Amino acid sequence: MEVDLTLLLFIFALASFIGFELISKVPPTLHTPLMSGANAISGITIVGALIVAGSLGNPLGKWIGFAAIILATINVVGGFMVTDRMLEMFKKKEDEK
Amino acid sequence: MSAFLPETILNWLPDAIQLFYLVATGFFIRGVKLINSPGTARKGNQFAAIGMLIGVLVTLFDQDIVEFELIVGGIVIGGLIGLLLAKKVQMTAMPELVAVFNGFGGAASALVAWGELARNPDILSFDTTGLVSIGLSVFIGALTFTGSFIAFGKLSGFISGNAITFPGLNVINIGAMIATLGLIGYFAYDPTNPTLFWVILGISLLIGVTSVIPIGGADMPVVISLLNSYSGIAAAMAGFVLQNNLLIVSGALVGAAGLILTNIMCKAMNRSLVNVIFGSFGAAAGGPGASGDGDKTVRETSAEDLAIQVAYASKVVIVPGYGLAVAQAQHIVKEVATKLESRGVQVKYGIHPVAGRMPGHMNVLLAEADVPYDLLKDMDEINPEFATTDVVLIIGANDVVNPLAKTDPTGPIYGMPILNVEEAKRTIVFKRSLSVGYAGIDNPLFYAEKNQMFFGDAKKSLQALNEALNEV
């Protein structure tokens, strides 16, 4: 699929604006979980790693992709789980009330 | 996986993948939005995780992906390591762990770009956009990787928390960054020389080290937050390499979110981001206070004496800091507070925005100990209350209650908003010794007339107080 660079830059800029707007009013309590959750989302690079490791091509490139999958998966799985662990405590509070 | 599908489906598969990517993006945006409020935060994180799952599953149907051995192997290995780290780590080590995860994310983005470059037999098949994106992805990803690990080292004590620097380092760093961008430009112009790629990778890794090492340990939260933003941008750059919308959108989201958070954290310390990155905070004041001046006297208190003071107070404010986290004393704090409350003492918690090693660090710890959410007051809420407070218990905090921030214009923390604990009738500092805090400066509060020191490990001191309260 041929994609126009202008369009990709457009998407990039729009997504950045959404990111700015999304977290402008977070209470300090949630800063650490938010940082951790956002960090897990940045593990989205796993999608790129899958493409590099699974496509045909020079074996060296595929093995580099394999290493990328491992690191990105650690980031994704660990990131979401540890964020959940932090937020679980707030959930408990809400239920008690 | 697309090999199993009938041909009619294959025709619309690329479009379907894009649509599912859009759905995944929706989950990410909704997820981050929900993390904004305590009641929905957990659901928000789960939303984001679902988005990630959709993104990964759908990608497996990409027609370019034909071999699955490495994919399955990589996900199993990475998943197990991630699971173990997330389950085993102590709540106190959370900032370090986020730094490590972040470093891995940055490294993965650099590897994606490098792998894509190495996978294609003909380097000339890349256009200028592709080559520039590869260069930027490697640059940002690699410096995020080494920078995050230096931050991890500083937080966990492997590397000195002091600012390690020499005159001119900032100039060298900025020069190296500009040079790298120039090299990336030349790489895009003439990609046939493989040495150039290695030089770009090498300098990028070095920049990560040399730009974080001169920053003091107290500023590591800001650094991690900034590096978190970088790892998002690195992912977006990898998206440009592969022309993948999901990577670009999610990476940009995290990049922007990390930047906002970094800004909020700098504001809490009343400093600019430029000052944090280039100011070498704490380098000049590396320990004159540590030796201590002989002519100052401190008043010590005991558990029994303190128990009487707090038991008959009408209002007690607890100010927690990193020392509380290190001593794992959050549960015993809660026990003491419960005892006081049952005696009719009003107990509140005053949380400085940068208490601990990350914003919200203290809130997470106290929430773990079942401290009701509405008793946790942030700085602006609690400051007006100190004048009517009988006793302030300062547990393992130092710089955030240092009056020098208001009185000494030459000091490194001058201008940082602090908790005005000195307005209370009595302050008690729980501390191991009179040593300096992360900012590396002495704290005159310790020697104030209204202050008493309770020396010792925070947990043991609180346990002693807890027992003494039974006797009162």
Coordinates of C-alpha atoms in Angstrom, one line a residue:
Chain A
M1 CA 0.0 0.0 0.0
E2 CA 1.5 3.3 -1.0
V3 CA 1.1 5.9 1.6
D4 CA 1.7 9.6 1.1
L5 CA 4.3 11.1 3.6
T6 CA 2.1 14.2 4.1
L7 CA -0.7 12.0 5.2
L8 CA 1.5 10.1 7.7
L9 CA 2.8 13.4 9.1
F10 CA -0.8 14.7 9.4
I11 CA -1.7 11.6 11.4
F12 CA 1.4 12.0 13.6
A13 CA 0.6 15.7 14.3
L14 CA -3.1 15.0 15.1
A15 CA -2.3 12.1 17.4
S16 CA 0.2 14.4 19.2
F17 CA -2.5 17.0 19.8
I18 CA -4.8 14.4 21.2
G19 CA -2.0 13.3 23.5
F20 CA -1.6 16.8 24.8
E21 CA -5.3 17.3 25.4
L22 CA -5.9 13.9 27.0
I23 CA -3.7 14.3 30.0
S24 CA -3.8 18.0 30.9
K25 CA -5.9 17.6 34.0
V26 CA -4.6 14.4 35.8
P27 CA -4.5 14.5 39.6
P28 CA -0.9 14.0 41.0
T29 CA -2.0 10.8 42.6
L30 CA -2.3 9.2 39.1
H31 CA 1.0 10.5 37.7
T32 CA 3.0 7.4 38.4
P33 CA 0.3 5.0 37.1
L34 CA -0.2 7.2 34.1
M35 CA 3.5 7.3 33.2
S36 CA 3.6 3.5 33.6
G37 CA 0.5 3.0 31.5
A38 CA 1.7 5.3 28.7
N39 CA 5.0 3.5 28.8
A40 CA 3.2 0.2 28.2
I41 CA 1.4 1.8 25.2
S42 CA 4.8 2.8 23.8
G43 CA 5.5 -0.9 23.6
I44 CA 3.3 -0.7 20.5
T45 CA 6.6 -1.0 18.6
I46 CA 5.9 -4.8 19.1
V47 CA 3.7 -4.5 16.0
G48 CA 6.7 -3.4 14.0
A49 CA 8.8 -6.1 15.6
L50 CA 6.3 -8.7 14.5
I51 CA 6.4 -7.5 10.9
V52 CA 10.3 -7.5 10.8
A53 CA 10.7 -10.9 12.4
G54 CA 7.9 -12.6 10.5
S55 CA 8.5 -11.3 7.0
L56 CA 10.8 -12.9 4.4
G57 CA 14.3 -11.5 4.1
N58 CA 17.8 -11.6 5.3
P59 CA 18.1 -13.9 8.4
L60 CA 20.1 -11.2 10.3
G61 CA 17.2 -8.8 10.0
K62 CA 14.8 -11.4 11.2
W63 CA 16.9 -12.2 14.3
I64 CA 17.2 -8.5 15.1
G65 CA 13.4 -8.5 14.8
F66 CA 13.2 -11.4 17.2
A67 CA 15.3 -9.5 19.8
A68 CA 12.9 -6.5 19.3
I69 CA 9.9 -8.8 19.9
I70 CA 11.4 -10.0 23.2
L71 CA 12.2 -6.5 24.5
A72 CA 8.9 -5.0 23.3
T73 CA 6.9 -7.8 24.9
I74 CA 8.6 -7.3 28.2
N75 CA 7.6 -3.6 27.9
V76 CA 4.0 -4.4 27.0
V77 CA 3.2 -7.3 29.4
G78 CA 5.3 -5.9 32.3
G79 CA 4.0 -2.4 31.8
F80 CA 0.3 -3.2 31.7
M81 CA 0.5 -5.6 34.6
V82 CA 2.5 -3.3 36.9
T83 CA 0.1 -0.5 36.1
D84 CA -2.8 -2.7 37.0
R85 CA -1.1 -3.6 40.3
M86 CA -0.8 0.0 41.2
L87 CA -4.4 0.8 40.2
E88 CA -5.9 -2.2 41.9
M89 CA -5.5 -0.3 45.2
F90 CA -7.6 2.6 44.1
K91 CA -10.3 0.2 42.9
K92 CA -10.5 -1.4 46.3
K93 CA -11.1 2.1 47.8
E94 CA -14.0 2.8 45.5
D95 CA -15.8 -0.4 46.3
E96 CA -15.6 0.1 50.1
K97 CA -17.5 3.4 49.9
Chain B
M1 CA -1.8 -16.5 9.2
S2 CA -3.4 -15.0 6.1
A3 CA -2.4 -18.3 4.3
F4 CA -5.4 -20.0 6.0
L5 CA -7.9 -17.5 4.6
P6 CA -10.0 -17.9 1.4
E7 CA -9.1 -15.6 -1.5
T8 CA -12.3 -13.5 -1.2
I9 CA -11.3 -12.4 2.3
L10 CA -7.7 -11.8 1.3
N11 CA -8.9 -9.0 -1.1
W12 CA -10.2 -6.9 1.7
L13 CA -7.8 -8.0 4.4
P14 CA -5.4 -4.9 4.2
D15 CA -8.4 -2.6 4.6
A16 CA -9.7 -4.7 7.5
I17 CA -6.4 -4.5 9.2
Q18 CA -6.4 -0.7 9.0
L19 CA -9.9 -0.6 10.4
F20 CA -8.9 -2.8 13.3
Y21 CA -5.9 -0.6 13.9
L22 CA -8.4 2.3 14.1
V23 CA -10.3 0.4 16.8
A24 CA -7.1 -0.3 18.7
T25 CA -6.3 3.4 18.6
G26 CA -9.7 4.2 20.0
F27 CA -9.0 1.8 22.9
F28 CA -5.7 3.6 23.6
I29 CA -7.3 7.1 23.6
R30 CA -10.2 6.0 25.7
G31 CA -7.9 4.2 28.0
V32 CA -5.6 7.1 28.7
K33 CA -8.6 9.3 29.2
L34 CA -10.0 6.9 31.8
I35 CA -6.7 6.8 33.7
N36 CA -7.3 10.5 34.4
S37 CA -9.6 9.7 37.3
P38 CA -9.1 7.4 40.2
G39 CA -12.4 5.7 39.9
T40 CA -11.9 4.6 36.3
A41 CA -8.2 4.4 36.1
R42 CA -7.9 0.6 36.3
K43 CA -10.5 0.2 33.6
G44 CA -8.6 2.7 31.5
N45 CA -5.4 0.6 31.8
Q46 CA -7.4 -2.5 30.8
F47 CA -8.8 -0.7 27.8
A48 CA -5.3 0.2 26.7
A49 CA -4.2 -3.4 27.1
I50 CA -7.2 -4.6 25.0
G51 CA -6.1 -2.1 22.3
M52 CA -2.6 -3.6 22.4
L53 CA -4.0 -7.1 22.1
I54 CA -6.1 -6.1 19.1
G55 CA -3.1 -4.5 17.5
V56 CA -0.9 -7.5 17.9
L57 CA -3.5 -10.1 16.9
V58 CA -4.6 -8.2 13.8
T59 CA -1.0 -7.7 12.7
L60 CA -0.5 -11.5 12.7
F61 CA -2.9 -11.5 9.7
D62 CA -0.6 -9.2 7.7
Q63 CA 0.2 -10.9 4.4
D64 CA 3.9 -10.0 4.7
I65 CA 4.2 -12.2 7.8
V66 CA 4.8 -15.7 6.8
E67 CA 7.0 -17.3 9.5
F68 CA 5.8 -17.6 13.1
E69 CA 8.6 -19.5 14.9
L70 CA 10.5 -16.4 15.9
I71 CA 7.3 -14.5 16.7
V72 CA 6.0 -17.2 19.1
G73 CA 9.4 -17.7 20.7
G74 CA 9.9 -14.0 21.2
I75 CA 6.5 -13.4 22.7
V76 CA 6.8 -16.3 25.1
I77 CA 10.2 -15.3 26.3
G78 CA 9.4 -11.6 26.6
G79 CA 6.0 -12.3 28.1
L80 CA 7.5 -14.5 30.8
I81 CA 10.2 -12.0 31.7
G82 CA 7.7 -9.2 31.8
L83 CA 5.3 -11.2 33.9
L84 CA 8.0 -12.1 36.4
L85 CA 9.3 -8.5 36.8
A86 CA 5.8 -7.1 37.2
K87 CA 4.8 -9.6 39.8
K88 CA 8.0 -9.7 41.8
V89 CA 8.9 -6.0 42.1
Q90 CA 8.3 -4.1 45.3
M91 CA 6.1 -1.1 45.3
T92 CA 9.0 1.0 46.3
A93 CA 11.1 -0.1 43.3
M94 CA 8.3 1.1 40.9
P95 CA 10.2 4.0 39.4
E96 CA 13.2 1.9 38.7
L97 CA 11.0 -0.7 37.0
V98 CA 9.3 1.9 34.8
A99 CA 12.8 3.1 33.8
V100 CA 13.8 -0.5 32.8
F101 CA 10.6 -1.1 30.8
N102 CA 11.1 2.2 29.1
G103 CA 14.6 1.4 28.2
F104 CA 13.5 -1.9 26.6
G105 CA 10.8 -0.1 24.6
G106 CA 13.3 2.3 23.2
A107 CA 15.7 -0.4 22.3
A108 CA 12.9 -2.4 20.6
S109 CA 12.1 0.6 18.4
A110 CA 15.8 1.0 17.4
L111 CA 16.0 -2.7 16.7
V112 CA 12.8 -2.6 14.5
A113 CA 14.4 0.1 12.4
W114 CA 17.7 -1.7 12.2
G115 CA 16.1 -5.1 11.5
E116 CA 14.0 -3.6 8.7
L117 CA 17.3 -2.2 7.2
A118 CA 19.1 -5.5 7.6
R119 CA 16.2 -7.6 6.3
N120 CA 16.1 -5.9 2.9
P121 CA 18.9 -7.2 0.7
D122 CA 19.0 -4.0 -1.4
I123 CA 19.6 -0.9 0.7
L124 CA 18.9 1.3 -2.3
S125 CA 15.2 0.1 -2.2
F126 CA 14.7 2.5 0.7
D127 CA 13.6 6.0 -0.3
T128 CA 14.8 9.2 1.6
T129 CA 11.8 9.1 4.0
G130 CA 12.5 5.5 4.9
L131 CA 16.2 6.2 5.5
V132 CA 15.7 9.3 7.6
S133 CA 13.0 7.5 9.7
I134 CA 15.4 4.6 10.2
G135 CA 18.1 7.0 11.3
L136 CA 15.8 8.9 13.7
S137 CA 14.3 5.7 15.1
V138 CA 17.8 4.3 15.9
F139 CA 19.0 7.6 17.3
I140 CA 16.0 8.2 19.6
G141 CA 15.5 4.6 20.5
A142 CA 19.2 4.0 21.4
L143 CA 19.6 7.1 23.5
T144 CA 16.3 6.2 25.3
F145 CA 17.8 2.7 26.0
T146 CA 21.1 3.8 27.5
G147 CA 19.5 6.9 29.2
S148 CA 16.9 4.8 30.9
F149 CA 19.5 2.4 32.2
I150 CA 21.6 5.2 33.6
A151 CA 18.4 6.5 35.3
F152 CA 17.8 3.0 36.7
G153 CA 21.3 2.9 38.0
K154 CA 21.0 6.2 39.7
L155 CA 17.7 5.3 41.3
S156 CA 18.9 2.0 42.6
G157 CA 22.2 3.2 43.7
F158 CA 24.5 1.4 41.3
I159 CA 25.6 4.8 40.0
S160 CA 26.2 7.8 42.2
G161 CA 23.1 9.9 42.5
N162 CA 25.2 13.0 42.4
A163 CA 25.5 15.0 39.3
I164 CA 28.6 13.8 37.5
T165 CA 29.8 16.5 35.1
F166 CA 32.6 18.7 33.9
P167 CA 32.5 22.1 32.3
G168 CA 31.6 21.9 28.6
L169 CA 29.8 18.6 28.8
N170 CA 26.5 20.2 27.8
V171 CA 28.1 21.8 24.8
I172 CA 29.6 18.5 23.8
N173 CA 26.2 16.8 24.2
I174 CA 24.4 19.4 22.1
G175 CA 27.2 19.2 19.5
A176 CA 26.9 15.4 19.4
M177 CA 23.2 15.6 18.8
I178 CA 23.5 18.0 16.0
A179 CA 26.3 16.0 14.5
T180 CA 24.1 12.8 14.7
L181 CA 21.3 14.6 12.9
G182 CA 23.8 15.7 10.2
L183 CA 25.0 12.1 9.9
I184 CA 21.4 10.8 9.5
G185 CA 21.0 13.3 6.7
Y186 CA 24.1 12.1 5.0
F187 CA 23.1 8.5 5.6
A188 CA 19.8 9.2 3.7
Y189 CA 21.8 10.8 0.9
D190 CA 24.3 7.9 0.6
P191 CA 23.2 4.8 2.5
T192 CA 25.8 2.5 0.8
N193 CA 28.5 3.0 3.5
P194 CA 27.6 0.6 6.4
T195 CA 30.1 2.3 8.7
L196 CA 27.9 5.3 8.8
F197 CA 25.1 3.4 10.4
W198 CA 27.3 2.0 13.1
V199 CA 28.7 5.5 13.9
I200 CA 25.1 6.8 14.2
L201 CA 24.1 3.9 16.5
G202 CA 27.3 4.3 18.6
I203 CA 27.0 8.0 19.1
S204 CA 23.3 7.7 20.0
L205 CA 24.1 5.1 22.7
L206 CA 26.8 7.4 24.1
I207 CA 24.5 10.5 24.1
G208 CA 22.0 8.6 26.3
V209 CA 24.8 8.1 28.9
T210 CA 26.4 11.5 28.8
S211 CA 23.2 13.4 28.8
V212 CA 21.7 11.6 31.9
I213 CA 24.9 11.2 33.9
P214 CA 25.2 14.9 34.7
I215 CA 21.7 15.1 36.1
G216 CA 21.3 14.6 39.9
G217 CA 19.4 11.7 41.3
A218 CA 16.6 14.0 42.6
D219 CA 15.7 14.8 39.0
M220 CA 15.5 11.2 37.8
P221 CA 11.6 11.2 37.8
V222 CA 11.6 14.1 35.3
V223 CA 14.3 12.3 33.3
I224 CA 12.3 9.0 33.2
S225 CA 9.2 10.9 32.2
L226 CA 11.1 12.6 29.4
L227 CA 12.6 9.4 28.2
N228 CA 9.1 7.8 28.3
S229 CA 8.1 10.5 25.9
Y230 CA 11.2 9.7 23.7
S231 CA 10.3 6.0 23.6
G232 CA 6.9 7.0 22.2
I233 CA 8.5 9.2 19.5
A234 CA 11.0 6.3 18.7
A235 CA 8.0 4.0 18.2
A236 CA 6.3 6.6 15.9
M237 CA 9.6 6.9 13.9
A238 CA 9.6 3.1 13.5
G239 CA 6.0 3.6 12.3
F240 CA 7.3 5.9 9.6
V241 CA 9.9 3.2 8.6
L242 CA 7.2 0.6 8.2
Q243 CA 4.5 3.0 7.1
N244 CA 2.3 1.7 9.9
N245 CA -0.5 3.9 11.1
L246 CA -0.9 2.2 14.5
L247 CA 2.7 2.8 15.4
I248 CA 2.6 6.4 14.3
V249 CA -0.6 7.2 16.2
S250 CA 0.2 5.4 19.4
G251 CA 3.8 6.6 19.5
A252 CA 2.7 10.2 19.0
L253 CA 0.1 9.8 21.8
V254 CA 2.7 8.6 24.2
G255 CA 5.3 11.2 23.1
A256 CA 2.8 14.0 23.7
A257 CA 1.5 12.5 27.0
G258 CA 5.1 12.1 28.3
L259 CA 6.0 15.6 27.5
I260 CA 2.9 17.0 29.3
L261 CA 3.7 14.9 32.4
T262 CA 7.3 16.0 32.3
N263 CA 6.2 19.6 32.2
I264 CA 3.8 19.1 35.2
M265 CA 6.7 17.6 37.2
C266 CA 9.0 20.4 36.4
K267 CA 6.4 22.9 37.5
A268 CA 6.0 21.2 40.8
M269 CA 9.7 21.8 41.4
N270 CA 9.4 25.4 40.1
R271 CA 12.0 24.7 37.5
S272 CA 12.1 24.7 33.7
L273 CA 12.8 21.6 31.7
V274 CA 15.9 23.2 30.3
N275 CA 17.2 23.9 33.8
V276 CA 16.7 20.2 34.8
I277 CA 18.5 18.9 31.7
F278 CA 21.4 21.3 31.6
G279 CA 21.4 22.7 35.2
S280 CA 23.5 19.9 36.7
F281 CA 21.4 20.2 39.8
G282 CA 23.2 19.2 43.0
A283 CA 26.7 19.1 41.5
A284 CA 27.8 22.3 43.3
A285 CA 26.3 21.3 46.6
G286 CA 27.7 17.8 46.8
G287 CA 27.8 17.6 50.5
P288 CA 28.9 20.6 52.6
G289 CA 25.9 19.9 54.8
A290 CA 26.8 16.2 55.2
S291 CA 29.6 17.0 57.6
G292 CA 27.2 19.1 59.7
D293 CA 28.1 22.2 61.6
G294 CA 29.1 21.6 65.2
D295 CA 27.4 24.6 66.7
K296 CA 23.9 23.6 65.9
T297 CA 21.9 21.6 68.3
V298 CA 19.0 19.3 67.7
R299 CA 16.3 18.1 70.2
E300 CA 15.7 14.4 70.3
T301 CA 12.4 12.7 71.3
S302 CA 11.5 9.2 72.3
A303 CA 8.6 7.0 71.3
E304 CA 6.9 7.4 74.7
D305 CA 7.3 11.1 74.7
L306 CA 6.0 11.4 71.1
A307 CA 3.0 9.1 71.9
I308 CA 1.8 11.5 74.5
Q309 CA 2.2 14.5 72.2
V310 CA 0.2 13.0 69.3
A311 CA -2.4 11.2 71.5
Y312 CA -3.5 14.5 73.0
A313 CA -3.3 16.6 69.9
S314 CA -6.4 17.6 68.0
K315 CA -4.9 17.6 64.6
V316 CA -1.9 15.6 63.2
V317 CA -0.5 15.9 59.7
I318 CA 1.7 13.1 58.3
V319 CA 4.2 14.1 55.7
P320 CA 5.7 11.0 54.0
G321 CA 8.8 10.9 51.8
Y322 CA 11.1 8.4 50.1
G323 CA 12.4 7.2 53.5
L324 CA 8.9 5.9 54.3
A325 CA 9.0 3.9 51.0
V326 CA 12.5 2.5 51.6
A327 CA 11.5 1.4 55.1
Q328 CA 8.3 -0.2 53.9
A329 CA 6.5 1.7 56.7
Q330 CA 3.2 2.5 54.9
H331 CA 1.2 -0.1 56.8
I332 CA 2.5 0.8 60.2
V333 CA 1.8 4.5 59.5
K334 CA -1.8 3.5 58.8
E335 CA -2.0 1.6 62.1
V336 CA -0.7 4.6 64.0
A337 CA -3.2 6.8 62.2
T338 CA -6.1 4.5 63.0
K339 CA -5.2 4.5 66.7
L340 CA -5.1 8.2 66.8
E341 CA -8.4 8.5 64.9
S342 CA -10.0 6.2 67.4
R343 CA -9.0 8.7 70.1
G344 CA -10.6 11.5 68.2
V345 CA -7.5 13.0 66.7
Q346 CA -7.9 14.4 63.2
V347 CA -5.2 12.8 60.9
K348 CA -4.4 14.0 57.5
Y349 CA -1.6 13.3 55.0
G350 CA 0.3 16.1 53.3
I351 CA 1.8 15.0 50.0
H352 CA 4.3 17.1 48.2
P353 CA 4.0 16.8 44.4
V354 CA 7.6 15.4 44.1
A355 CA 7.7 13.4 47.4
G356 CA 9.3 10.0 46.8
R357 CA 10.9 9.4 43.5
M358 CA 7.9 10.0 41.2
P359 CA 4.8 12.1 41.4
G360 CA 2.1 10.1 43.0
H361 CA 4.6 7.6 44.4
M362 CA 3.4 8.3 48.0
N363 CA -0.2 8.1 47.1
V364 CA 0.3 4.7 45.6
L365 CA 2.1 3.4 48.7
L366 CA -0.5 4.8 51.1
A367 CA -3.3 3.5 49.0
E368 CA -1.6 0.1 49.3
A369 CA -1.9 0.4 53.1
D370 CA -5.7 1.2 52.8
V371 CA -5.4 4.9 53.7
P372 CA -8.6 6.5 52.5
Y373 CA -8.1 8.5 49.4
D374 CA -9.8 11.6 50.6
L375 CA -7.3 12.0 53.5
L376 CA -4.4 12.4 51.1
K377 CA -4.0 16.2 50.6
D378 CA -1.8 17.8 48.0
M379 CA 0.4 20.7 48.7
D380 CA -2.0 23.5 48.0
E381 CA -4.7 21.9 50.1
I382 CA -2.6 21.2 53.1
N383 CA -0.4 24.3 53.3
P384 CA -3.1 26.6 54.8
E385 CA -3.8 23.9 57.4
F386 CA -0.4 23.8 59.1
A387 CA -1.0 26.9 61.2
T388 CA -3.8 25.0 63.0
T389 CA -1.9 21.7 63.2
D390 CA -0.6 20.5 66.5
V391 CA 2.0 18.0 65.4
V392 CA 3.5 17.2 62.0
L393 CA 5.1 13.9 61.6
I394 CA 7.7 14.1 58.8
I395 CA 8.6 10.6 57.9
G396 CA 11.6 10.1 55.6
A397 CA 11.1 13.4 53.8
N398 CA 13.7 16.1 53.7
D399 CA 14.1 18.5 50.8
V400 CA 10.3 19.0 50.4
V401 CA 10.1 20.6 53.9
N402 CA 13.4 22.5 53.7
P403 CA 12.8 26.2 54.5
L404 CA 16.0 27.1 52.5
A405 CA 13.8 26.8 49.4
K406 CA 12.2 30.0 50.6
T407 CA 15.1 31.8 52.3
D408 CA 18.4 31.0 50.5
P409 CA 18.4 32.5 47.0
T410 CA 21.8 30.9 46.3
G411 CA 20.7 27.4 47.2
P412 CA 20.0 24.8 44.6
I413 CA 16.3 24.3 45.6
Y414 CA 15.5 28.0 45.9
G415 CA 12.1 28.7 44.6
M416 CA 10.8 25.1 44.9
P417 CA 7.4 25.2 46.6
I418 CA 7.6 23.4 49.9
L419 CA 5.2 22.1 52.6
N420 CA 5.1 24.9 55.2
V421 CA 5.5 22.5 58.2
E422 CA 7.3 25.1 60.3
E423 CA 4.0 26.9 60.8
A424 CA 2.7 24.0 62.9
K425 CA 3.1 24.0 66.7
R426 CA 5.5 21.1 66.6
T427 CA 7.3 19.2 64.0
I428 CA 8.8 15.7 64.4
V429 CA 11.3 14.4 61.9
F430 CA 11.7 10.7 61.5
K431 CA 15.1 10.1 60.1
R432 CA 18.1 7.8 60.3
S433 CA 20.6 10.6 60.8
L434 CA 21.2 14.3 60.1
S435 CA 22.4 13.5 56.6
V436 CA 21.4 15.6 53.7
G437 CA 18.6 14.8 51.3
Y438 CA 18.8 14.1 47.6
A439 CA 19.4 17.8 46.8
G440 CA 22.6 17.5 48.9
I441 CA 22.0 20.4 51.2
D442 CA 21.5 20.8 54.9
N443 CA 18.0 21.4 56.4
P444 CA 17.7 24.1 59.0
L445 CA 14.3 22.7 60.0
F446 CA 16.1 20.0 62.0
Y447 CA 17.7 22.6 64.2
A448 CA 14.5 24.7 64.7
E449 CA 13.2 25.2 68.2
K450 CA 9.9 23.7 67.5
N451 CA 11.4 20.6 65.9
Q452 CA 12.3 17.3 67.5
M453 CA 14.2 14.5 65.8
F454 CA 13.2 10.8 66.2
F455 CA 16.3 9.0 65.0
G456 CA 16.1 5.5 63.5
D457 CA 14.6 3.4 60.8
A458 CA 11.2 4.8 60.0
K459 CA 9.5 1.5 60.3
K460 CA 11.0 0.6 63.7
S461 CA 10.4 4.1 65.0
L462 CA 6.7 3.9 64.0
Q463 CA 6.4 0.5 65.5
A464 CA 7.8 1.8 68.8
L465 CA 5.4 4.7 68.6
N466 CA 2.5 2.4 67.9
E467 CA 3.3 0.3 71.0
A468 CA 3.8 3.4 73.1
L469 CA 0.3 4.6 72.1
N470 CA -1.2 1.5 73.8
E471 CA 0.3 2.7 77.1
V472 CA -1.0 6.3 76.9

